Coordinates of C-alpha atoms and ligand atoms in Angstrom, one line a residue:
M1 CA 71.4 137.1 118.6
C2 CA 72.3 139.5 115.9
G3 CA 70.2 142.6 115.2
I4 CA 68.5 143.6 111.9
V5 CA 67.2 147.0 110.7
A6 CA 65.7 147.7 107.4
A7 CA 64.3 151.0 106.0
V8 CA 62.5 152.3 102.9
A9 CA 61.7 156.0 103.4
A10 CA 61.6 159.4 101.8
R11 CA 64.2 160.7 104.3
N12 CA 67.9 159.7 104.2
I13 CA 67.8 156.3 106.0
V14 CA 71.5 155.9 106.7
P15 CA 71.3 157.7 110.1
V16 CA 68.2 155.6 110.9
L17 CA 70.1 152.4 110.2
I18 CA 73.1 153.4 112.3
E19 CA 70.9 154.6 115.2
G20 CA 68.8 151.4 114.9
L21 CA 72.0 149.2 115.0
T22 CA 73.3 151.1 118.0
R23 CA 70.0 150.2 119.8
L24 CA 70.4 146.6 118.8
E25 CA 74.1 146.3 119.6
Y26 CA 73.2 144.4 122.8
R27 CA 72.2 141.5 120.5
G28 CA 75.7 141.1 119.2
Y29 CA 78.7 143.2 118.6
D30 CA 81.3 141.2 116.7
S31 CA 80.9 143.1 113.4
A32 CA 78.4 145.4 111.7
G33 CA 77.4 146.2 108.2
L34 CA 74.9 147.7 105.9
A35 CA 73.7 147.6 102.3
L36 CA 72.2 150.6 100.5
L37 CA 70.6 151.1 97.2
K38 CA 72.0 154.2 95.5
P39 CA 70.5 152.9 93.2
T40 CA 73.2 150.2 92.7
L41 CA 74.2 148.2 95.7
T42 CA 76.7 149.7 98.1
R43 CA 77.9 147.6 101.0
L44 CA 79.9 148.8 104.0
R45 CA 81.2 146.4 106.7
S46 CA 83.4 146.7 109.7
V47 CA 84.7 144.4 112.4
G48 CA 83.8 145.4 115.9
R49 CA 81.3 148.0 117.0
V50 CA 78.6 149.9 115.2
A51 CA 80.6 153.1 116.0
E52 CA 83.3 151.9 113.5
L53 CA 80.6 151.4 110.8
A54 CA 79.1 154.8 111.6
L55 CA 82.5 156.4 110.7
Q56 CA 82.5 154.6 107.3
A57 CA 78.9 155.5 106.7
N58 CA 79.4 159.2 107.4
G59 CA 78.2 161.2 104.4
Q60 CA 76.3 158.4 102.8
T61 CA 72.7 159.0 101.7
A62 CA 70.1 156.5 100.6
H63 CA 66.4 155.8 100.8
H64 CA 66.6 151.9 100.8
G65 CA 68.8 150.0 103.2
I66 CA 69.4 147.0 105.4
A67 CA 71.8 146.8 108.3
H68 CA 73.1 144.2 110.8
T69 CA 75.1 143.8 114.0
R70 CA 76.5 140.3 114.4
W71 CA 77.1 137.8 117.1
A72 CA 79.3 135.2 115.3
T73 CA 78.1 131.6 115.0
H74 CA 79.4 130.3 111.6
G75 CA 82.8 131.9 111.0
V76 CA 85.1 134.0 113.1
P77 CA 84.3 137.7 113.6
S78 CA 85.9 139.3 110.5
E79 CA 85.0 141.6 107.7
R80 CA 84.4 138.8 105.2
N81 CA 82.0 137.1 107.5
A82 CA 80.2 140.4 108.4
H83 CA 76.7 140.9 107.0
P84 CA 75.2 141.8 104.6
H85 CA 76.1 138.9 102.3
V86 CA 75.5 139.5 98.6
S87 CA 74.8 137.6 95.5
A88 CA 74.9 139.7 92.3
G89 CA 73.0 142.9 93.2
L90 CA 71.1 141.2 96.0
A91 CA 72.0 141.6 99.7
V92 CA 70.8 139.7 102.8
V93 CA 71.1 140.2 106.6
H94 CA 70.2 137.4 108.9
N95 CA 69.6 136.6 112.5
G96 CA 69.5 132.9 113.5
I97 CA 71.1 129.7 112.2
I98 CA 70.4 127.7 109.0
E99 CA 70.9 124.1 110.0
N100 CA 70.9 122.7 106.5
Y101 CA 73.4 125.2 105.1
V102 CA 76.0 122.6 104.3
E103 CA 73.8 120.7 101.9
L104 CA 72.5 123.9 100.4
R105 CA 76.0 125.3 100.0
R106 CA 77.1 122.1 98.2
E107 CA 74.1 122.4 95.8
L108 CA 74.8 126.1 95.1
L109 CA 78.5 125.5 94.6
A110 CA 77.6 122.9 92.0
A111 CA 75.3 125.4 90.3
G112 CA 78.3 127.8 90.0
Y113 CA 77.8 130.2 92.9
V114 CA 81.0 131.5 94.5
F115 CA 81.2 131.8 98.3
T116 CA 83.3 134.4 99.9
S117 CA 82.5 133.8 103.6
D118 CA 82.2 131.0 106.1
T119 CA 78.7 131.9 107.1
D120 CA 75.4 130.1 106.8
T121 CA 73.9 133.4 105.7
E122 CA 75.6 133.6 102.4
V123 CA 73.7 130.4 101.4
I124 CA 70.4 132.4 101.8
A125 CA 71.7 135.2 99.4
H126 CA 72.7 132.7 96.7
L127 CA 69.6 130.6 97.2
I128 CA 67.3 133.6 96.7
Q129 CA 69.3 134.7 93.7
H130 CA 69.1 131.2 92.2
T131 CA 65.3 131.0 92.9
L132 CA 64.8 134.3 91.1
Q133 CA 65.5 132.5 87.9
S134 CA 62.2 130.8 88.1
A135 CA 60.2 133.2 90.4
P136 CA 58.2 136.2 89.1
D137 CA 59.7 138.7 91.7
L138 CA 61.8 139.0 94.8
F139 CA 58.8 138.5 97.2
A140 CA 58.0 135.2 95.5
A141 CA 61.6 134.1 95.4
V142 CA 62.1 134.8 99.1
R143 CA 58.9 132.7 99.8
L144 CA 60.2 129.8 97.7
A145 CA 63.7 130.0 99.1
I146 CA 62.8 130.0 102.8
A147 CA 60.7 126.9 102.2
R148 CA 64.0 125.2 101.7
L149 CA 65.6 126.5 104.9
T150 CA 65.8 124.5 108.1
G151 CA 66.5 126.4 111.3
A152 CA 65.6 129.7 112.8
Y153 CA 65.9 133.0 111.0
A154 CA 64.8 136.5 110.6
I155 CA 66.0 138.0 107.3
A156 CA 65.8 141.2 105.3
V157 CA 66.6 141.2 101.6
L158 CA 67.0 144.0 99.1
R159 CA 67.9 143.9 95.4
E160 CA 68.9 146.4 92.8
G161 CA 65.9 147.6 90.8
D162 CA 63.4 146.7 93.5
D163 CA 61.3 149.3 95.3
G164 CA 60.7 147.3 98.4
I165 CA 62.6 145.3 100.9
V166 CA 61.4 141.8 101.7
V167 CA 61.7 140.4 105.2
A168 CA 60.7 137.1 106.7
R169 CA 60.8 135.4 110.1
H170 CA 60.8 131.9 111.5
G171 CA 61.8 131.4 115.1
A172 CA 63.6 134.7 115.5
P173 CA 62.0 138.0 116.2
L174 CA 61.1 140.7 113.6
L175 CA 58.7 143.5 113.6
L176 CA 57.6 146.2 111.2
G177 CA 57.5 149.9 112.0
L178 CA 54.9 152.0 110.3
G179 CA 56.3 155.6 109.8
T180 CA 54.8 158.7 108.3
D181 CA 57.5 159.0 105.7
G182 CA 58.3 155.4 105.1
N183 CA 58.3 151.9 106.6
Y184 CA 60.8 150.0 108.6
A185 CA 61.6 146.6 110.0
A186 CA 63.8 145.6 113.0
S187 CA 64.6 142.9 115.5
D188 CA 63.1 144.9 118.3
A189 CA 61.0 148.0 118.9
A190 CA 63.9 150.0 120.6
A191 CA 65.6 150.3 117.2
L192 CA 62.7 152.0 115.6
L193 CA 61.5 154.4 118.3
Q194 CA 63.5 157.1 116.6
V195 CA 61.1 157.0 113.6
T196 CA 57.8 155.5 114.8
R197 CA 55.9 153.9 117.7
R198 CA 53.5 152.0 115.5
M199 CA 54.7 148.4 115.3
I200 CA 53.4 145.2 113.8
Y201 CA 54.9 142.0 115.3
L202 CA 55.4 139.5 112.6
E203 CA 54.4 135.9 113.2
D204 CA 56.5 132.8 112.5
G205 CA 56.2 132.0 108.8
D206 CA 55.4 135.5 107.7
V207 CA 57.0 137.1 104.7
A208 CA 56.5 140.9 104.4
E209 CA 57.4 143.6 102.0
I210 CA 58.1 147.1 103.1
R211 CA 57.8 149.9 100.7
G212 CA 57.9 153.7 101.2
D213 CA 54.1 153.9 101.2
A214 CA 52.8 150.5 102.1
V215 CA 53.5 147.1 103.7
R216 CA 52.1 143.7 102.8
I217 CA 52.3 140.5 104.8
V218 CA 51.7 137.0 103.7
G219 CA 51.3 134.4 106.4
A220 CA 52.7 130.9 106.6
G221 CA 49.7 129.4 104.9
G222 CA 50.2 131.7 101.8
T223 CA 47.3 134.0 102.4
A224 CA 47.7 137.7 102.7
A225 CA 47.5 138.8 106.3
R226 CA 45.2 141.8 106.8
V227 CA 46.4 144.7 108.8
P228 CA 45.1 145.3 111.5
A229 CA 42.6 142.4 111.4
D230 CA 45.2 139.7 111.3
R231 CA 48.3 141.6 112.4
P232 CA 47.3 144.3 114.9
V233 CA 49.3 147.6 115.0
H234 CA 50.7 148.1 118.5
E235 CA 51.5 151.6 119.8
S236 CA 54.8 151.1 121.6
T237 CA 54.7 152.5 125.2
L238 CA 58.5 152.5 125.4
S239 CA 59.8 156.0 126.1
A240 CA 63.1 157.3 124.8
D241 CA 64.4 157.5 128.4
D242 CA 63.8 153.8 128.8
V243 CA 66.6 153.1 126.3
E244 CA 68.8 156.1 127.0
L245 CA 71.8 156.0 129.3
G246 CA 71.0 159.4 130.9
D247 CA 73.5 160.4 133.6
Y248 CA 74.8 156.8 134.0
R249 CA 78.1 155.5 132.8
H250 CA 76.8 152.1 131.8
Y251 CA 73.4 150.4 131.2
M252 CA 74.3 147.8 133.9
Q253 CA 74.7 150.6 136.4
K254 CA 71.5 152.3 135.3
E255 CA 69.6 149.0 135.5
I256 CA 70.9 148.1 139.0
F257 CA 69.7 151.5 140.2
E258 CA 66.4 151.2 138.4
Q259 CA 65.5 148.2 140.5
P260 CA 63.2 150.0 143.0
Q261 CA 61.1 151.4 140.1
A262 CA 61.2 148.2 138.2
L263 CA 59.9 146.3 141.3
A264 CA 57.3 148.9 142.0
A265 CA 56.1 148.8 138.3
T266 CA 56.0 145.0 138.4
L267 CA 54.0 145.0 141.6
E268 CA 51.7 147.8 140.5
M269 CA 49.0 145.3 139.5
I270 CA 48.5 144.0 143.1
G271 CA 48.0 147.6 144.2
G272 CA 46.9 147.8 147.8
A273 CA 45.2 144.3 147.6
Q274 CA 45.2 142.2 150.8
T275 CA 44.5 139.1 148.7
L276 CA 45.7 137.7 145.4
S277 CA 43.6 136.6 142.4
P278 CA 45.0 133.9 140.1
N279 CA 43.9 136.1 137.2
L280 CA 47.2 137.9 137.7
F281 CA 48.6 135.1 135.5
G282 CA 45.9 135.3 132.8
V283 CA 42.2 134.7 132.3
A284 CA 42.7 131.0 132.1
A285 CA 44.7 130.9 135.3
P286 CA 42.0 130.1 137.8
E287 CA 41.2 126.9 136.0
M288 CA 44.8 126.0 135.0
L289 CA 46.3 126.6 138.4
S290 CA 43.7 124.9 140.3
G291 CA 44.7 121.4 141.1
V292 CA 48.4 122.0 140.2
R293 CA 50.3 119.4 142.3
S294 CA 53.8 120.1 141.1
V295 CA 55.8 122.7 139.2
L296 CA 58.5 122.4 136.6
I297 CA 60.6 125.6 136.0
L298 CA 62.6 125.9 132.8
A299 CA 65.1 128.7 132.2
C300 CA 68.7 129.6 131.4
G301 CA 71.4 131.7 133.1
T302 CA 70.2 134.3 135.5
S303 CA 66.6 133.4 134.9
Y304 CA 67.5 129.8 135.9
H305 CA 68.8 131.2 139.2
S306 CA 65.5 133.0 139.9
G307 CA 63.8 129.7 139.3
L308 CA 66.1 128.1 141.9
V309 CA 65.0 130.6 144.5
A310 CA 61.4 130.0 143.6
R311 CA 61.8 126.3 144.3
Y312 CA 62.4 127.2 148.0
W313 CA 59.4 129.5 148.1
I314 CA 57.0 127.1 146.2
E315 CA 57.9 124.1 148.3
Q316 CA 57.8 126.0 151.6
L317 CA 54.7 128.0 151.0
A318 CA 52.6 125.9 148.7
G319 CA 53.9 122.5 149.9
I320 CA 54.1 121.1 146.4
P321 CA 57.2 119.7 144.7
C322 CA 59.0 122.0 142.3
S323 CA 61.9 121.1 140.1
V324 CA 64.0 123.6 138.2
E325 CA 65.8 122.6 135.0
I326 CA 68.3 124.2 132.7
A327 CA 66.3 124.5 129.5
S328 CA 69.0 123.2 127.2
E329 CA 69.3 120.0 129.3
Y330 CA 65.5 119.4 129.7
R331 CA 64.8 119.7 126.0
Y332 CA 67.1 116.8 125.1
R333 CA 66.8 114.5 128.0
V334 CA 64.3 111.7 128.3
S335 CA 62.0 112.8 131.2
V336 CA 58.8 111.6 132.7
P337 CA 56.0 113.9 131.6
N338 CA 53.3 114.9 134.0
P339 CA 50.3 116.5 132.2
E340 CA 49.0 117.9 135.5
Q341 CA 52.3 119.7 136.2
L342 CA 52.6 123.5 135.8
V343 CA 55.4 124.4 133.5
V344 CA 56.9 127.8 134.2
A345 CA 59.3 129.3 131.6
I346 CA 61.3 132.3 132.9
S347 CA 63.0 134.6 130.5
Q348 CA 63.9 138.3 130.4
S349 CA 63.9 138.4 126.6
G350 CA 61.3 135.9 125.8
E351 CA 63.5 134.8 122.9
T352 CA 66.0 132.5 124.4
A353 CA 66.1 129.6 122.0
D354 CA 66.7 126.9 124.5
T355 CA 63.9 128.1 126.9
L356 CA 61.5 128.4 124.0
A357 CA 62.4 124.9 122.7
S358 CA 62.0 123.5 126.2
V359 CA 58.5 124.8 126.5
K360 CA 57.6 123.4 123.1
H361 CA 59.1 120.1 124.2
A362 CA 57.0 120.1 127.4
R363 CA 53.9 120.8 125.4
A364 CA 54.7 118.0 122.9
L365 CA 54.9 115.7 125.9
G366 CA 51.4 116.7 126.8
M367 CA 52.1 119.3 129.4
G368 CA 49.7 122.1 128.5
R369 CA 49.6 124.1 131.7
T370 CA 52.3 126.6 130.7
L371 CA 53.1 129.9 132.2
A372 CA 55.6 132.5 130.9
I373 CA 57.3 134.9 133.3
C374 CA 58.8 137.3 130.9
N375 CA 59.9 141.0 130.5
V376 CA 59.0 141.3 126.8
P377 CA 55.3 141.4 125.7
E378 CA 54.6 139.7 122.4
S379 CA 57.8 137.7 122.6
A380 CA 58.0 134.1 121.4
I381 CA 58.0 132.5 124.9
V382 CA 55.0 134.6 125.9
R383 CA 53.1 133.6 122.8
E384 CA 54.0 129.9 123.3
C385 CA 52.6 129.7 126.9
A386 CA 49.0 129.5 127.9
L387 CA 49.5 131.9 130.8
R388 CA 51.7 134.9 131.3
F389 CA 53.0 137.2 133.9
L390 CA 54.9 140.2 132.5
T391 CA 57.6 141.7 134.6
R392 CA 57.8 145.4 134.1
A393 CA 61.5 146.0 134.4
G394 CA 61.6 148.0 131.2
P395 CA 64.2 147.3 128.6
E396 CA 67.3 145.6 130.0
I397 CA 70.2 146.5 127.7
G398 CA 73.3 145.6 129.6
V399 CA 74.2 142.0 128.8
A400 CA 74.4 141.2 132.5
S401 CA 70.9 140.7 133.8
T402 CA 70.0 142.6 137.0
K403 CA 66.6 144.3 137.2
A404 CA 65.1 141.4 135.2
F405 CA 66.3 139.0 137.9
T406 CA 64.8 140.9 140.9
T407 CA 61.5 141.5 139.1
Q408 CA 61.4 137.8 138.2
L409 CA 61.8 137.0 141.8
A410 CA 58.8 139.3 142.7
A411 CA 56.7 137.6 140.1
L412 CA 57.7 134.1 141.3
F413 CA 56.9 135.1 144.9
L414 CA 53.4 136.1 143.7
L415 CA 53.1 132.7 142.1
A416 CA 54.3 130.9 145.2
V417 CA 51.7 132.8 147.3
T418 CA 49.0 132.1 144.8
L419 CA 49.7 128.4 144.7
A420 CA 49.9 128.3 148.6
K421 CA 46.5 129.9 148.7
Q422 CA 45.1 127.5 146.3
A423 CA 46.5 124.6 148.3
G424 CA 44.7 126.0 151.4
R425 CA 48.0 126.6 153.2
L426 CA 47.8 130.3 153.8
S427 CA 45.7 132.2 156.2
A428 CA 44.3 135.6 155.2
E429 CA 46.7 137.3 157.7
Q430 CA 49.7 135.4 156.2
E431 CA 48.7 136.4 152.7
A432 CA 48.3 140.0 153.6
E433 CA 51.8 139.9 155.3
H434 CA 53.4 138.5 152.3
L435 CA 51.8 141.2 150.1
A436 CA 52.9 143.9 152.4
A437 CA 56.5 142.6 152.4
L438 CA 56.4 142.6 148.6
R439 CA 55.1 146.1 148.5
H440 CA 57.9 147.3 150.7
L441 CA 60.6 145.8 148.5
P442 CA 61.3 148.9 146.4
V443 CA 62.1 150.9 149.6
A444 CA 64.2 148.0 151.0
V445 CA 66.2 147.7 147.8
Q446 CA 66.7 151.5 147.7
K447 CA 68.4 151.2 151.1
V448 CA 70.7 148.4 149.9
L449 CA 71.8 150.5 146.9
A450 CA 73.1 153.1 149.4
L451 CA 75.8 150.6 150.3
E452 CA 77.5 151.3 146.9
P453 CA 80.5 153.3 148.3
E454 CA 81.5 150.5 150.7
I455 CA 81.1 147.9 148.0
K456 CA 83.2 150.0 145.6
A457 CA 86.0 150.1 148.2
W458 CA 85.9 146.2 148.4
A459 CA 85.9 145.9 144.6
A460 CA 89.5 147.3 144.4
R461 CA 90.8 144.3 146.2
F462 CA 89.3 141.9 143.7
A463 CA 90.9 143.3 140.5
D464 CA 94.1 141.2 140.7
K465 CA 92.3 138.0 141.7
Q466 CA 92.0 135.1 139.2
H467 CA 89.3 133.2 141.1
A468 CA 86.5 133.8 143.7
L469 CA 84.1 131.6 145.6
F470 CA 80.6 132.6 146.5
L471 CA 78.8 130.9 149.4
G472 CA 75.2 130.9 150.4
R473 CA 72.8 128.5 152.1
G474 CA 69.1 127.8 151.7
H475 CA 67.3 130.2 149.3
H476 CA 70.5 132.3 149.3
Y477 CA 72.5 129.5 147.6
P478 CA 71.0 130.5 144.2
I479 CA 72.1 134.1 145.0
A480 CA 75.6 132.8 145.5
L481 CA 75.3 131.2 142.0
E482 CA 74.0 134.5 140.6
G483 CA 76.8 136.5 142.3
A484 CA 79.4 134.2 140.7
L485 CA 77.8 134.4 137.3
K486 CA 77.8 138.2 137.4
L487 CA 81.4 138.4 138.4
K488 CA 82.7 136.0 135.7
E489 CA 80.4 137.4 133.0
I490 CA 81.6 141.0 133.2
S491 CA 85.0 140.9 135.0
Y492 CA 86.3 137.6 133.5
I493 CA 87.3 136.4 137.0
H494 CA 86.6 132.8 137.4
A495 CA 84.0 132.4 140.1
E496 CA 81.9 129.5 141.5
G497 CA 78.9 129.6 143.6
Y498 CA 78.5 126.9 146.3
P499 CA 76.1 125.9 149.0
A500 CA 78.3 126.7 152.0
G501 CA 77.8 123.3 153.5
E502 CA 79.3 121.7 150.4
L503 CA 82.6 123.4 150.8
K504 CA 84.2 120.7 152.8
H505 CA 83.3 118.1 150.2
G506 CA 85.9 119.4 147.7
P507 CA 86.1 123.2 147.0
L508 CA 87.8 123.9 150.3
A509 CA 91.0 122.6 148.7
L510 CA 91.0 125.7 146.6
V511 CA 91.0 128.1 149.5
D512 CA 94.2 130.1 150.2
K513 CA 95.0 133.8 150.6
D514 CA 94.5 134.4 146.9
M515 CA 91.0 133.1 146.8
P516 CA 88.5 135.6 148.0
V517 CA 85.4 134.0 149.5
I518 CA 82.2 136.0 149.3
S519 CA 79.5 134.9 151.6
I520 CA 75.8 135.8 152.0
A521 CA 75.0 135.8 155.7
P522 CA 71.4 136.8 156.4
N523 CA 70.1 136.6 159.9
D524 CA 68.1 133.4 159.3
A525 CA 67.8 129.9 160.7
L526 CA 70.9 128.8 158.8
L527 CA 73.2 131.6 160.1
E528 CA 74.9 129.5 162.8
K529 CA 75.6 126.7 160.3
L530 CA 77.0 129.2 157.8
K531 CA 79.3 130.6 160.5
S532 CA 80.8 127.2 161.0
N533 CA 81.5 127.0 157.3
L534 CA 83.1 130.4 157.3
K535 CA 85.4 129.3 160.2
E536 CA 86.5 126.5 157.9
V537 CA 87.6 129.1 155.3
A538 CA 89.2 131.4 157.8
A539 CA 91.2 128.5 159.3
R540 CA 92.7 127.9 155.9
G541 CA 93.9 131.5 155.4
G542 CA 91.0 132.5 153.1
E543 CA 89.9 136.1 152.9
L544 CA 86.2 136.4 153.7
Y545 CA 83.9 139.1 152.4
V546 CA 80.6 138.7 154.2
F547 CA 77.3 140.4 153.3
A548 CA 75.4 140.2 156.5
D549 CA 72.1 141.6 157.8
A550 CA 72.1 144.5 160.3
D551 CA 71.4 142.0 163.1
S552 CA 73.4 139.0 161.9
A553 CA 75.8 137.9 164.7
V554 CA 78.9 138.0 162.4
D555 CA 81.9 140.1 163.4
A556 CA 84.6 141.6 161.3
E557 CA 88.1 140.5 162.3
D558 CA 91.4 139.9 160.7
G559 CA 90.7 138.4 157.3
V560 CA 86.9 138.8 157.7
H561 CA 85.3 141.9 156.2
V562 CA 81.6 142.5 157.0
L563 CA 79.1 144.7 155.2
R564 CA 75.6 144.9 156.6
L565 CA 72.4 145.2 154.7
P566 CA 69.9 147.5 156.5
E567 CA 67.3 145.0 157.5
H568 CA 66.5 141.3 157.5
Y569 CA 63.9 140.5 155.0
G570 CA 62.7 137.0 155.7
L571 CA 61.6 134.9 152.7
L572 CA 62.2 137.8 150.3
S573 CA 65.8 138.3 151.5
P574 CA 67.3 136.9 148.3
V575 CA 65.9 140.0 146.4
L576 CA 67.9 142.2 148.7
H577 CA 71.1 140.1 148.9
V578 CA 71.6 139.9 145.2
V579 CA 71.9 143.7 144.9
P580 CA 75.3 144.1 146.6
L581 CA 76.7 141.2 144.5
Q582 CA 75.5 143.0 141.3
L583 CA 77.3 146.2 142.5
L584 CA 80.4 144.3 143.5
S585 CA 80.7 142.7 140.0
Y586 CA 80.0 146.1 138.4
H587 CA 82.8 147.8 140.3
V588 CA 85.3 145.0 139.9
A589 CA 84.7 145.2 136.1
L590 CA 85.2 149.0 136.3
V591 CA 88.5 148.5 138.1
K592 CA 89.5 145.9 135.5
G593 CA 88.4 148.1 132.6
T594 CA 86.3 145.5 130.9
D595 CA 83.5 146.4 128.6
V596 CA 80.7 146.2 131.2
D597 CA 77.7 146.3 129.0
K598 CA 79.1 144.2 126.2
P599 CA 81.3 141.6 127.7
R600 CA 83.5 139.6 125.3
N601 CA 81.9 136.6 123.5
L602 CA 78.4 137.2 124.8
A603 CA 75.2 138.8 123.6
K604 CA 72.0 139.7 125.3
S605 CA 69.4 137.6 123.5
V606 CA 70.5 134.1 123.0
T607 CA 68.4 133.1 120.0
V608 CA 70.6 130.2 119.0
E609 CA 71.1 126.8 120.6
Ligands
M6R1 O1 66.5 136.4 128.2 P1 66.7 135.2 129.2 O2 66.3 135.6 130.6 O3 66.0 134.0 128.7 O4 68.2 135.0 129.1 C1 68.8 133.9 129.8 C2 70.3 134.0 129.9 O5 70.9 134.1 128.7 C3 70.7 135.3 130.7 O6 70.1 135.4 131.9 C4 72.2 135.4 130.9 O7 72.6 134.4 131.7 C5 72.6 136.7 131.4 N1 73.5 137.4 130.5 C6 73.2 136.7 132.8 O8 73.5 138.0 133.2

């Protein structure tokens, strides 16, 4: 979490910093700040959004500056805790957590430094200042200081009298942007598209200096990293449209409606093929996937839900056991390692600290067959895994994950089919049928999106509710979980997802006229069972909102509202059924007037534990 931008350029960099922060606001939006050299240090900070900071910065000019948008960890969101933090003419912005900040703070207090915030970041500023007493320059001081830090960080440091800005990363993302009139650094490429497409992804342990006319990088071992031999220059393929809102009101809305294109782009690599090659998952995949006898999926949040759907597919199609674990639980529990197991990490951002740590943990336990399913190339999770499948959803900016989820499902279905094929459980006809169904998904999702007006009408009835239940069965149970997560995340209505058969074991006690019950009712083998569960709700006066298929034998009646999806979609039905739930949450949030793209207390990339 938190976003960093740094710039040293011939142009006025203040608008660049503000625009960069605006692009990074998805990473945190509790407060924002910047430090400029003019040539003495000028610091501006504000609580709340970047727009507030932009008002303060209006009219400022500078050629050196660092900027930050914060997601609070240590210390409440307030101006005194907003970055940059300073120590006598030196300013620091930081993304991450310094775990040993208490000891360092004690030591620095004893040395006479005065702290004015509750953050861990201020320790870095004073530590670098202190180290400067015995270091030849800022670059050397940063290298010596970070050697004393425990935890994850990306930092940018500037100091009065210095021509460059020094940046460093360890466990949090940071890249350099090479411009024609200067050089830049940021937490992600979207922040720098305004000035350059030429990016260098820093590696863990790198310390770099950006100056107006050059950059230099020293790797973890202390040797200079050569550009481009050691740190290649990537030409970003992101287009400005990818990160613009266009005619949409919110990014979440845009991203929901982008799902047909996102799915088509993700599936582009299978083209018109009738058969799949394991190479889809990387050059080492044929060897690594062969002989896989079980799968362990690790993920958080929405990505965890896509893993839960995949478990149904993998066990049904490939006939091999699949377990799905919340990454933050797996990494700390004593588990039984299985070196033959395929470990699949699912992440939109590729940065989620818990997911990354869980993969490292699995590897440390001897499980080397690792596959990342991820939306961000060059991200930490992609680099950590031996194999990769990149979803091509494009940048997902709304905090609520939508198109990342459906593209993850497409990738996971490809994995299930690949494993089924390797297990000898799929005929050529069955494989071709699955691929045809996948290819038809963008069209099928487009038809579901056309239900928006009816869903919008339903949404109005939820706005005054405090709670909601989501029910599903089989591979739609994870979709119920996902629907509940979407609703609570952006509309702040307490919602729970349940397997419908579990209702009578407790949650039925909650059902009354004030508890809307949303049910996913595809026309599959479990429909009759589900209908019995719905009767249990209706008999207790519960108001039912049913998302059925065109041919599901479920009828609207008093207290039972039914909306029909255009077609039943077999195994891939969860990809379709999640879409109306995304739209429902979106429209409930609109009615409630919440901040759809930046819900309270959350951030998009969760790079802290
Ligand atoms: O980037 P990731 O997919 O690893 O993120 C995992 C979760 O933080 C994320 O899915 C979160 O639950 C979403 N905000 C849900 O909409």
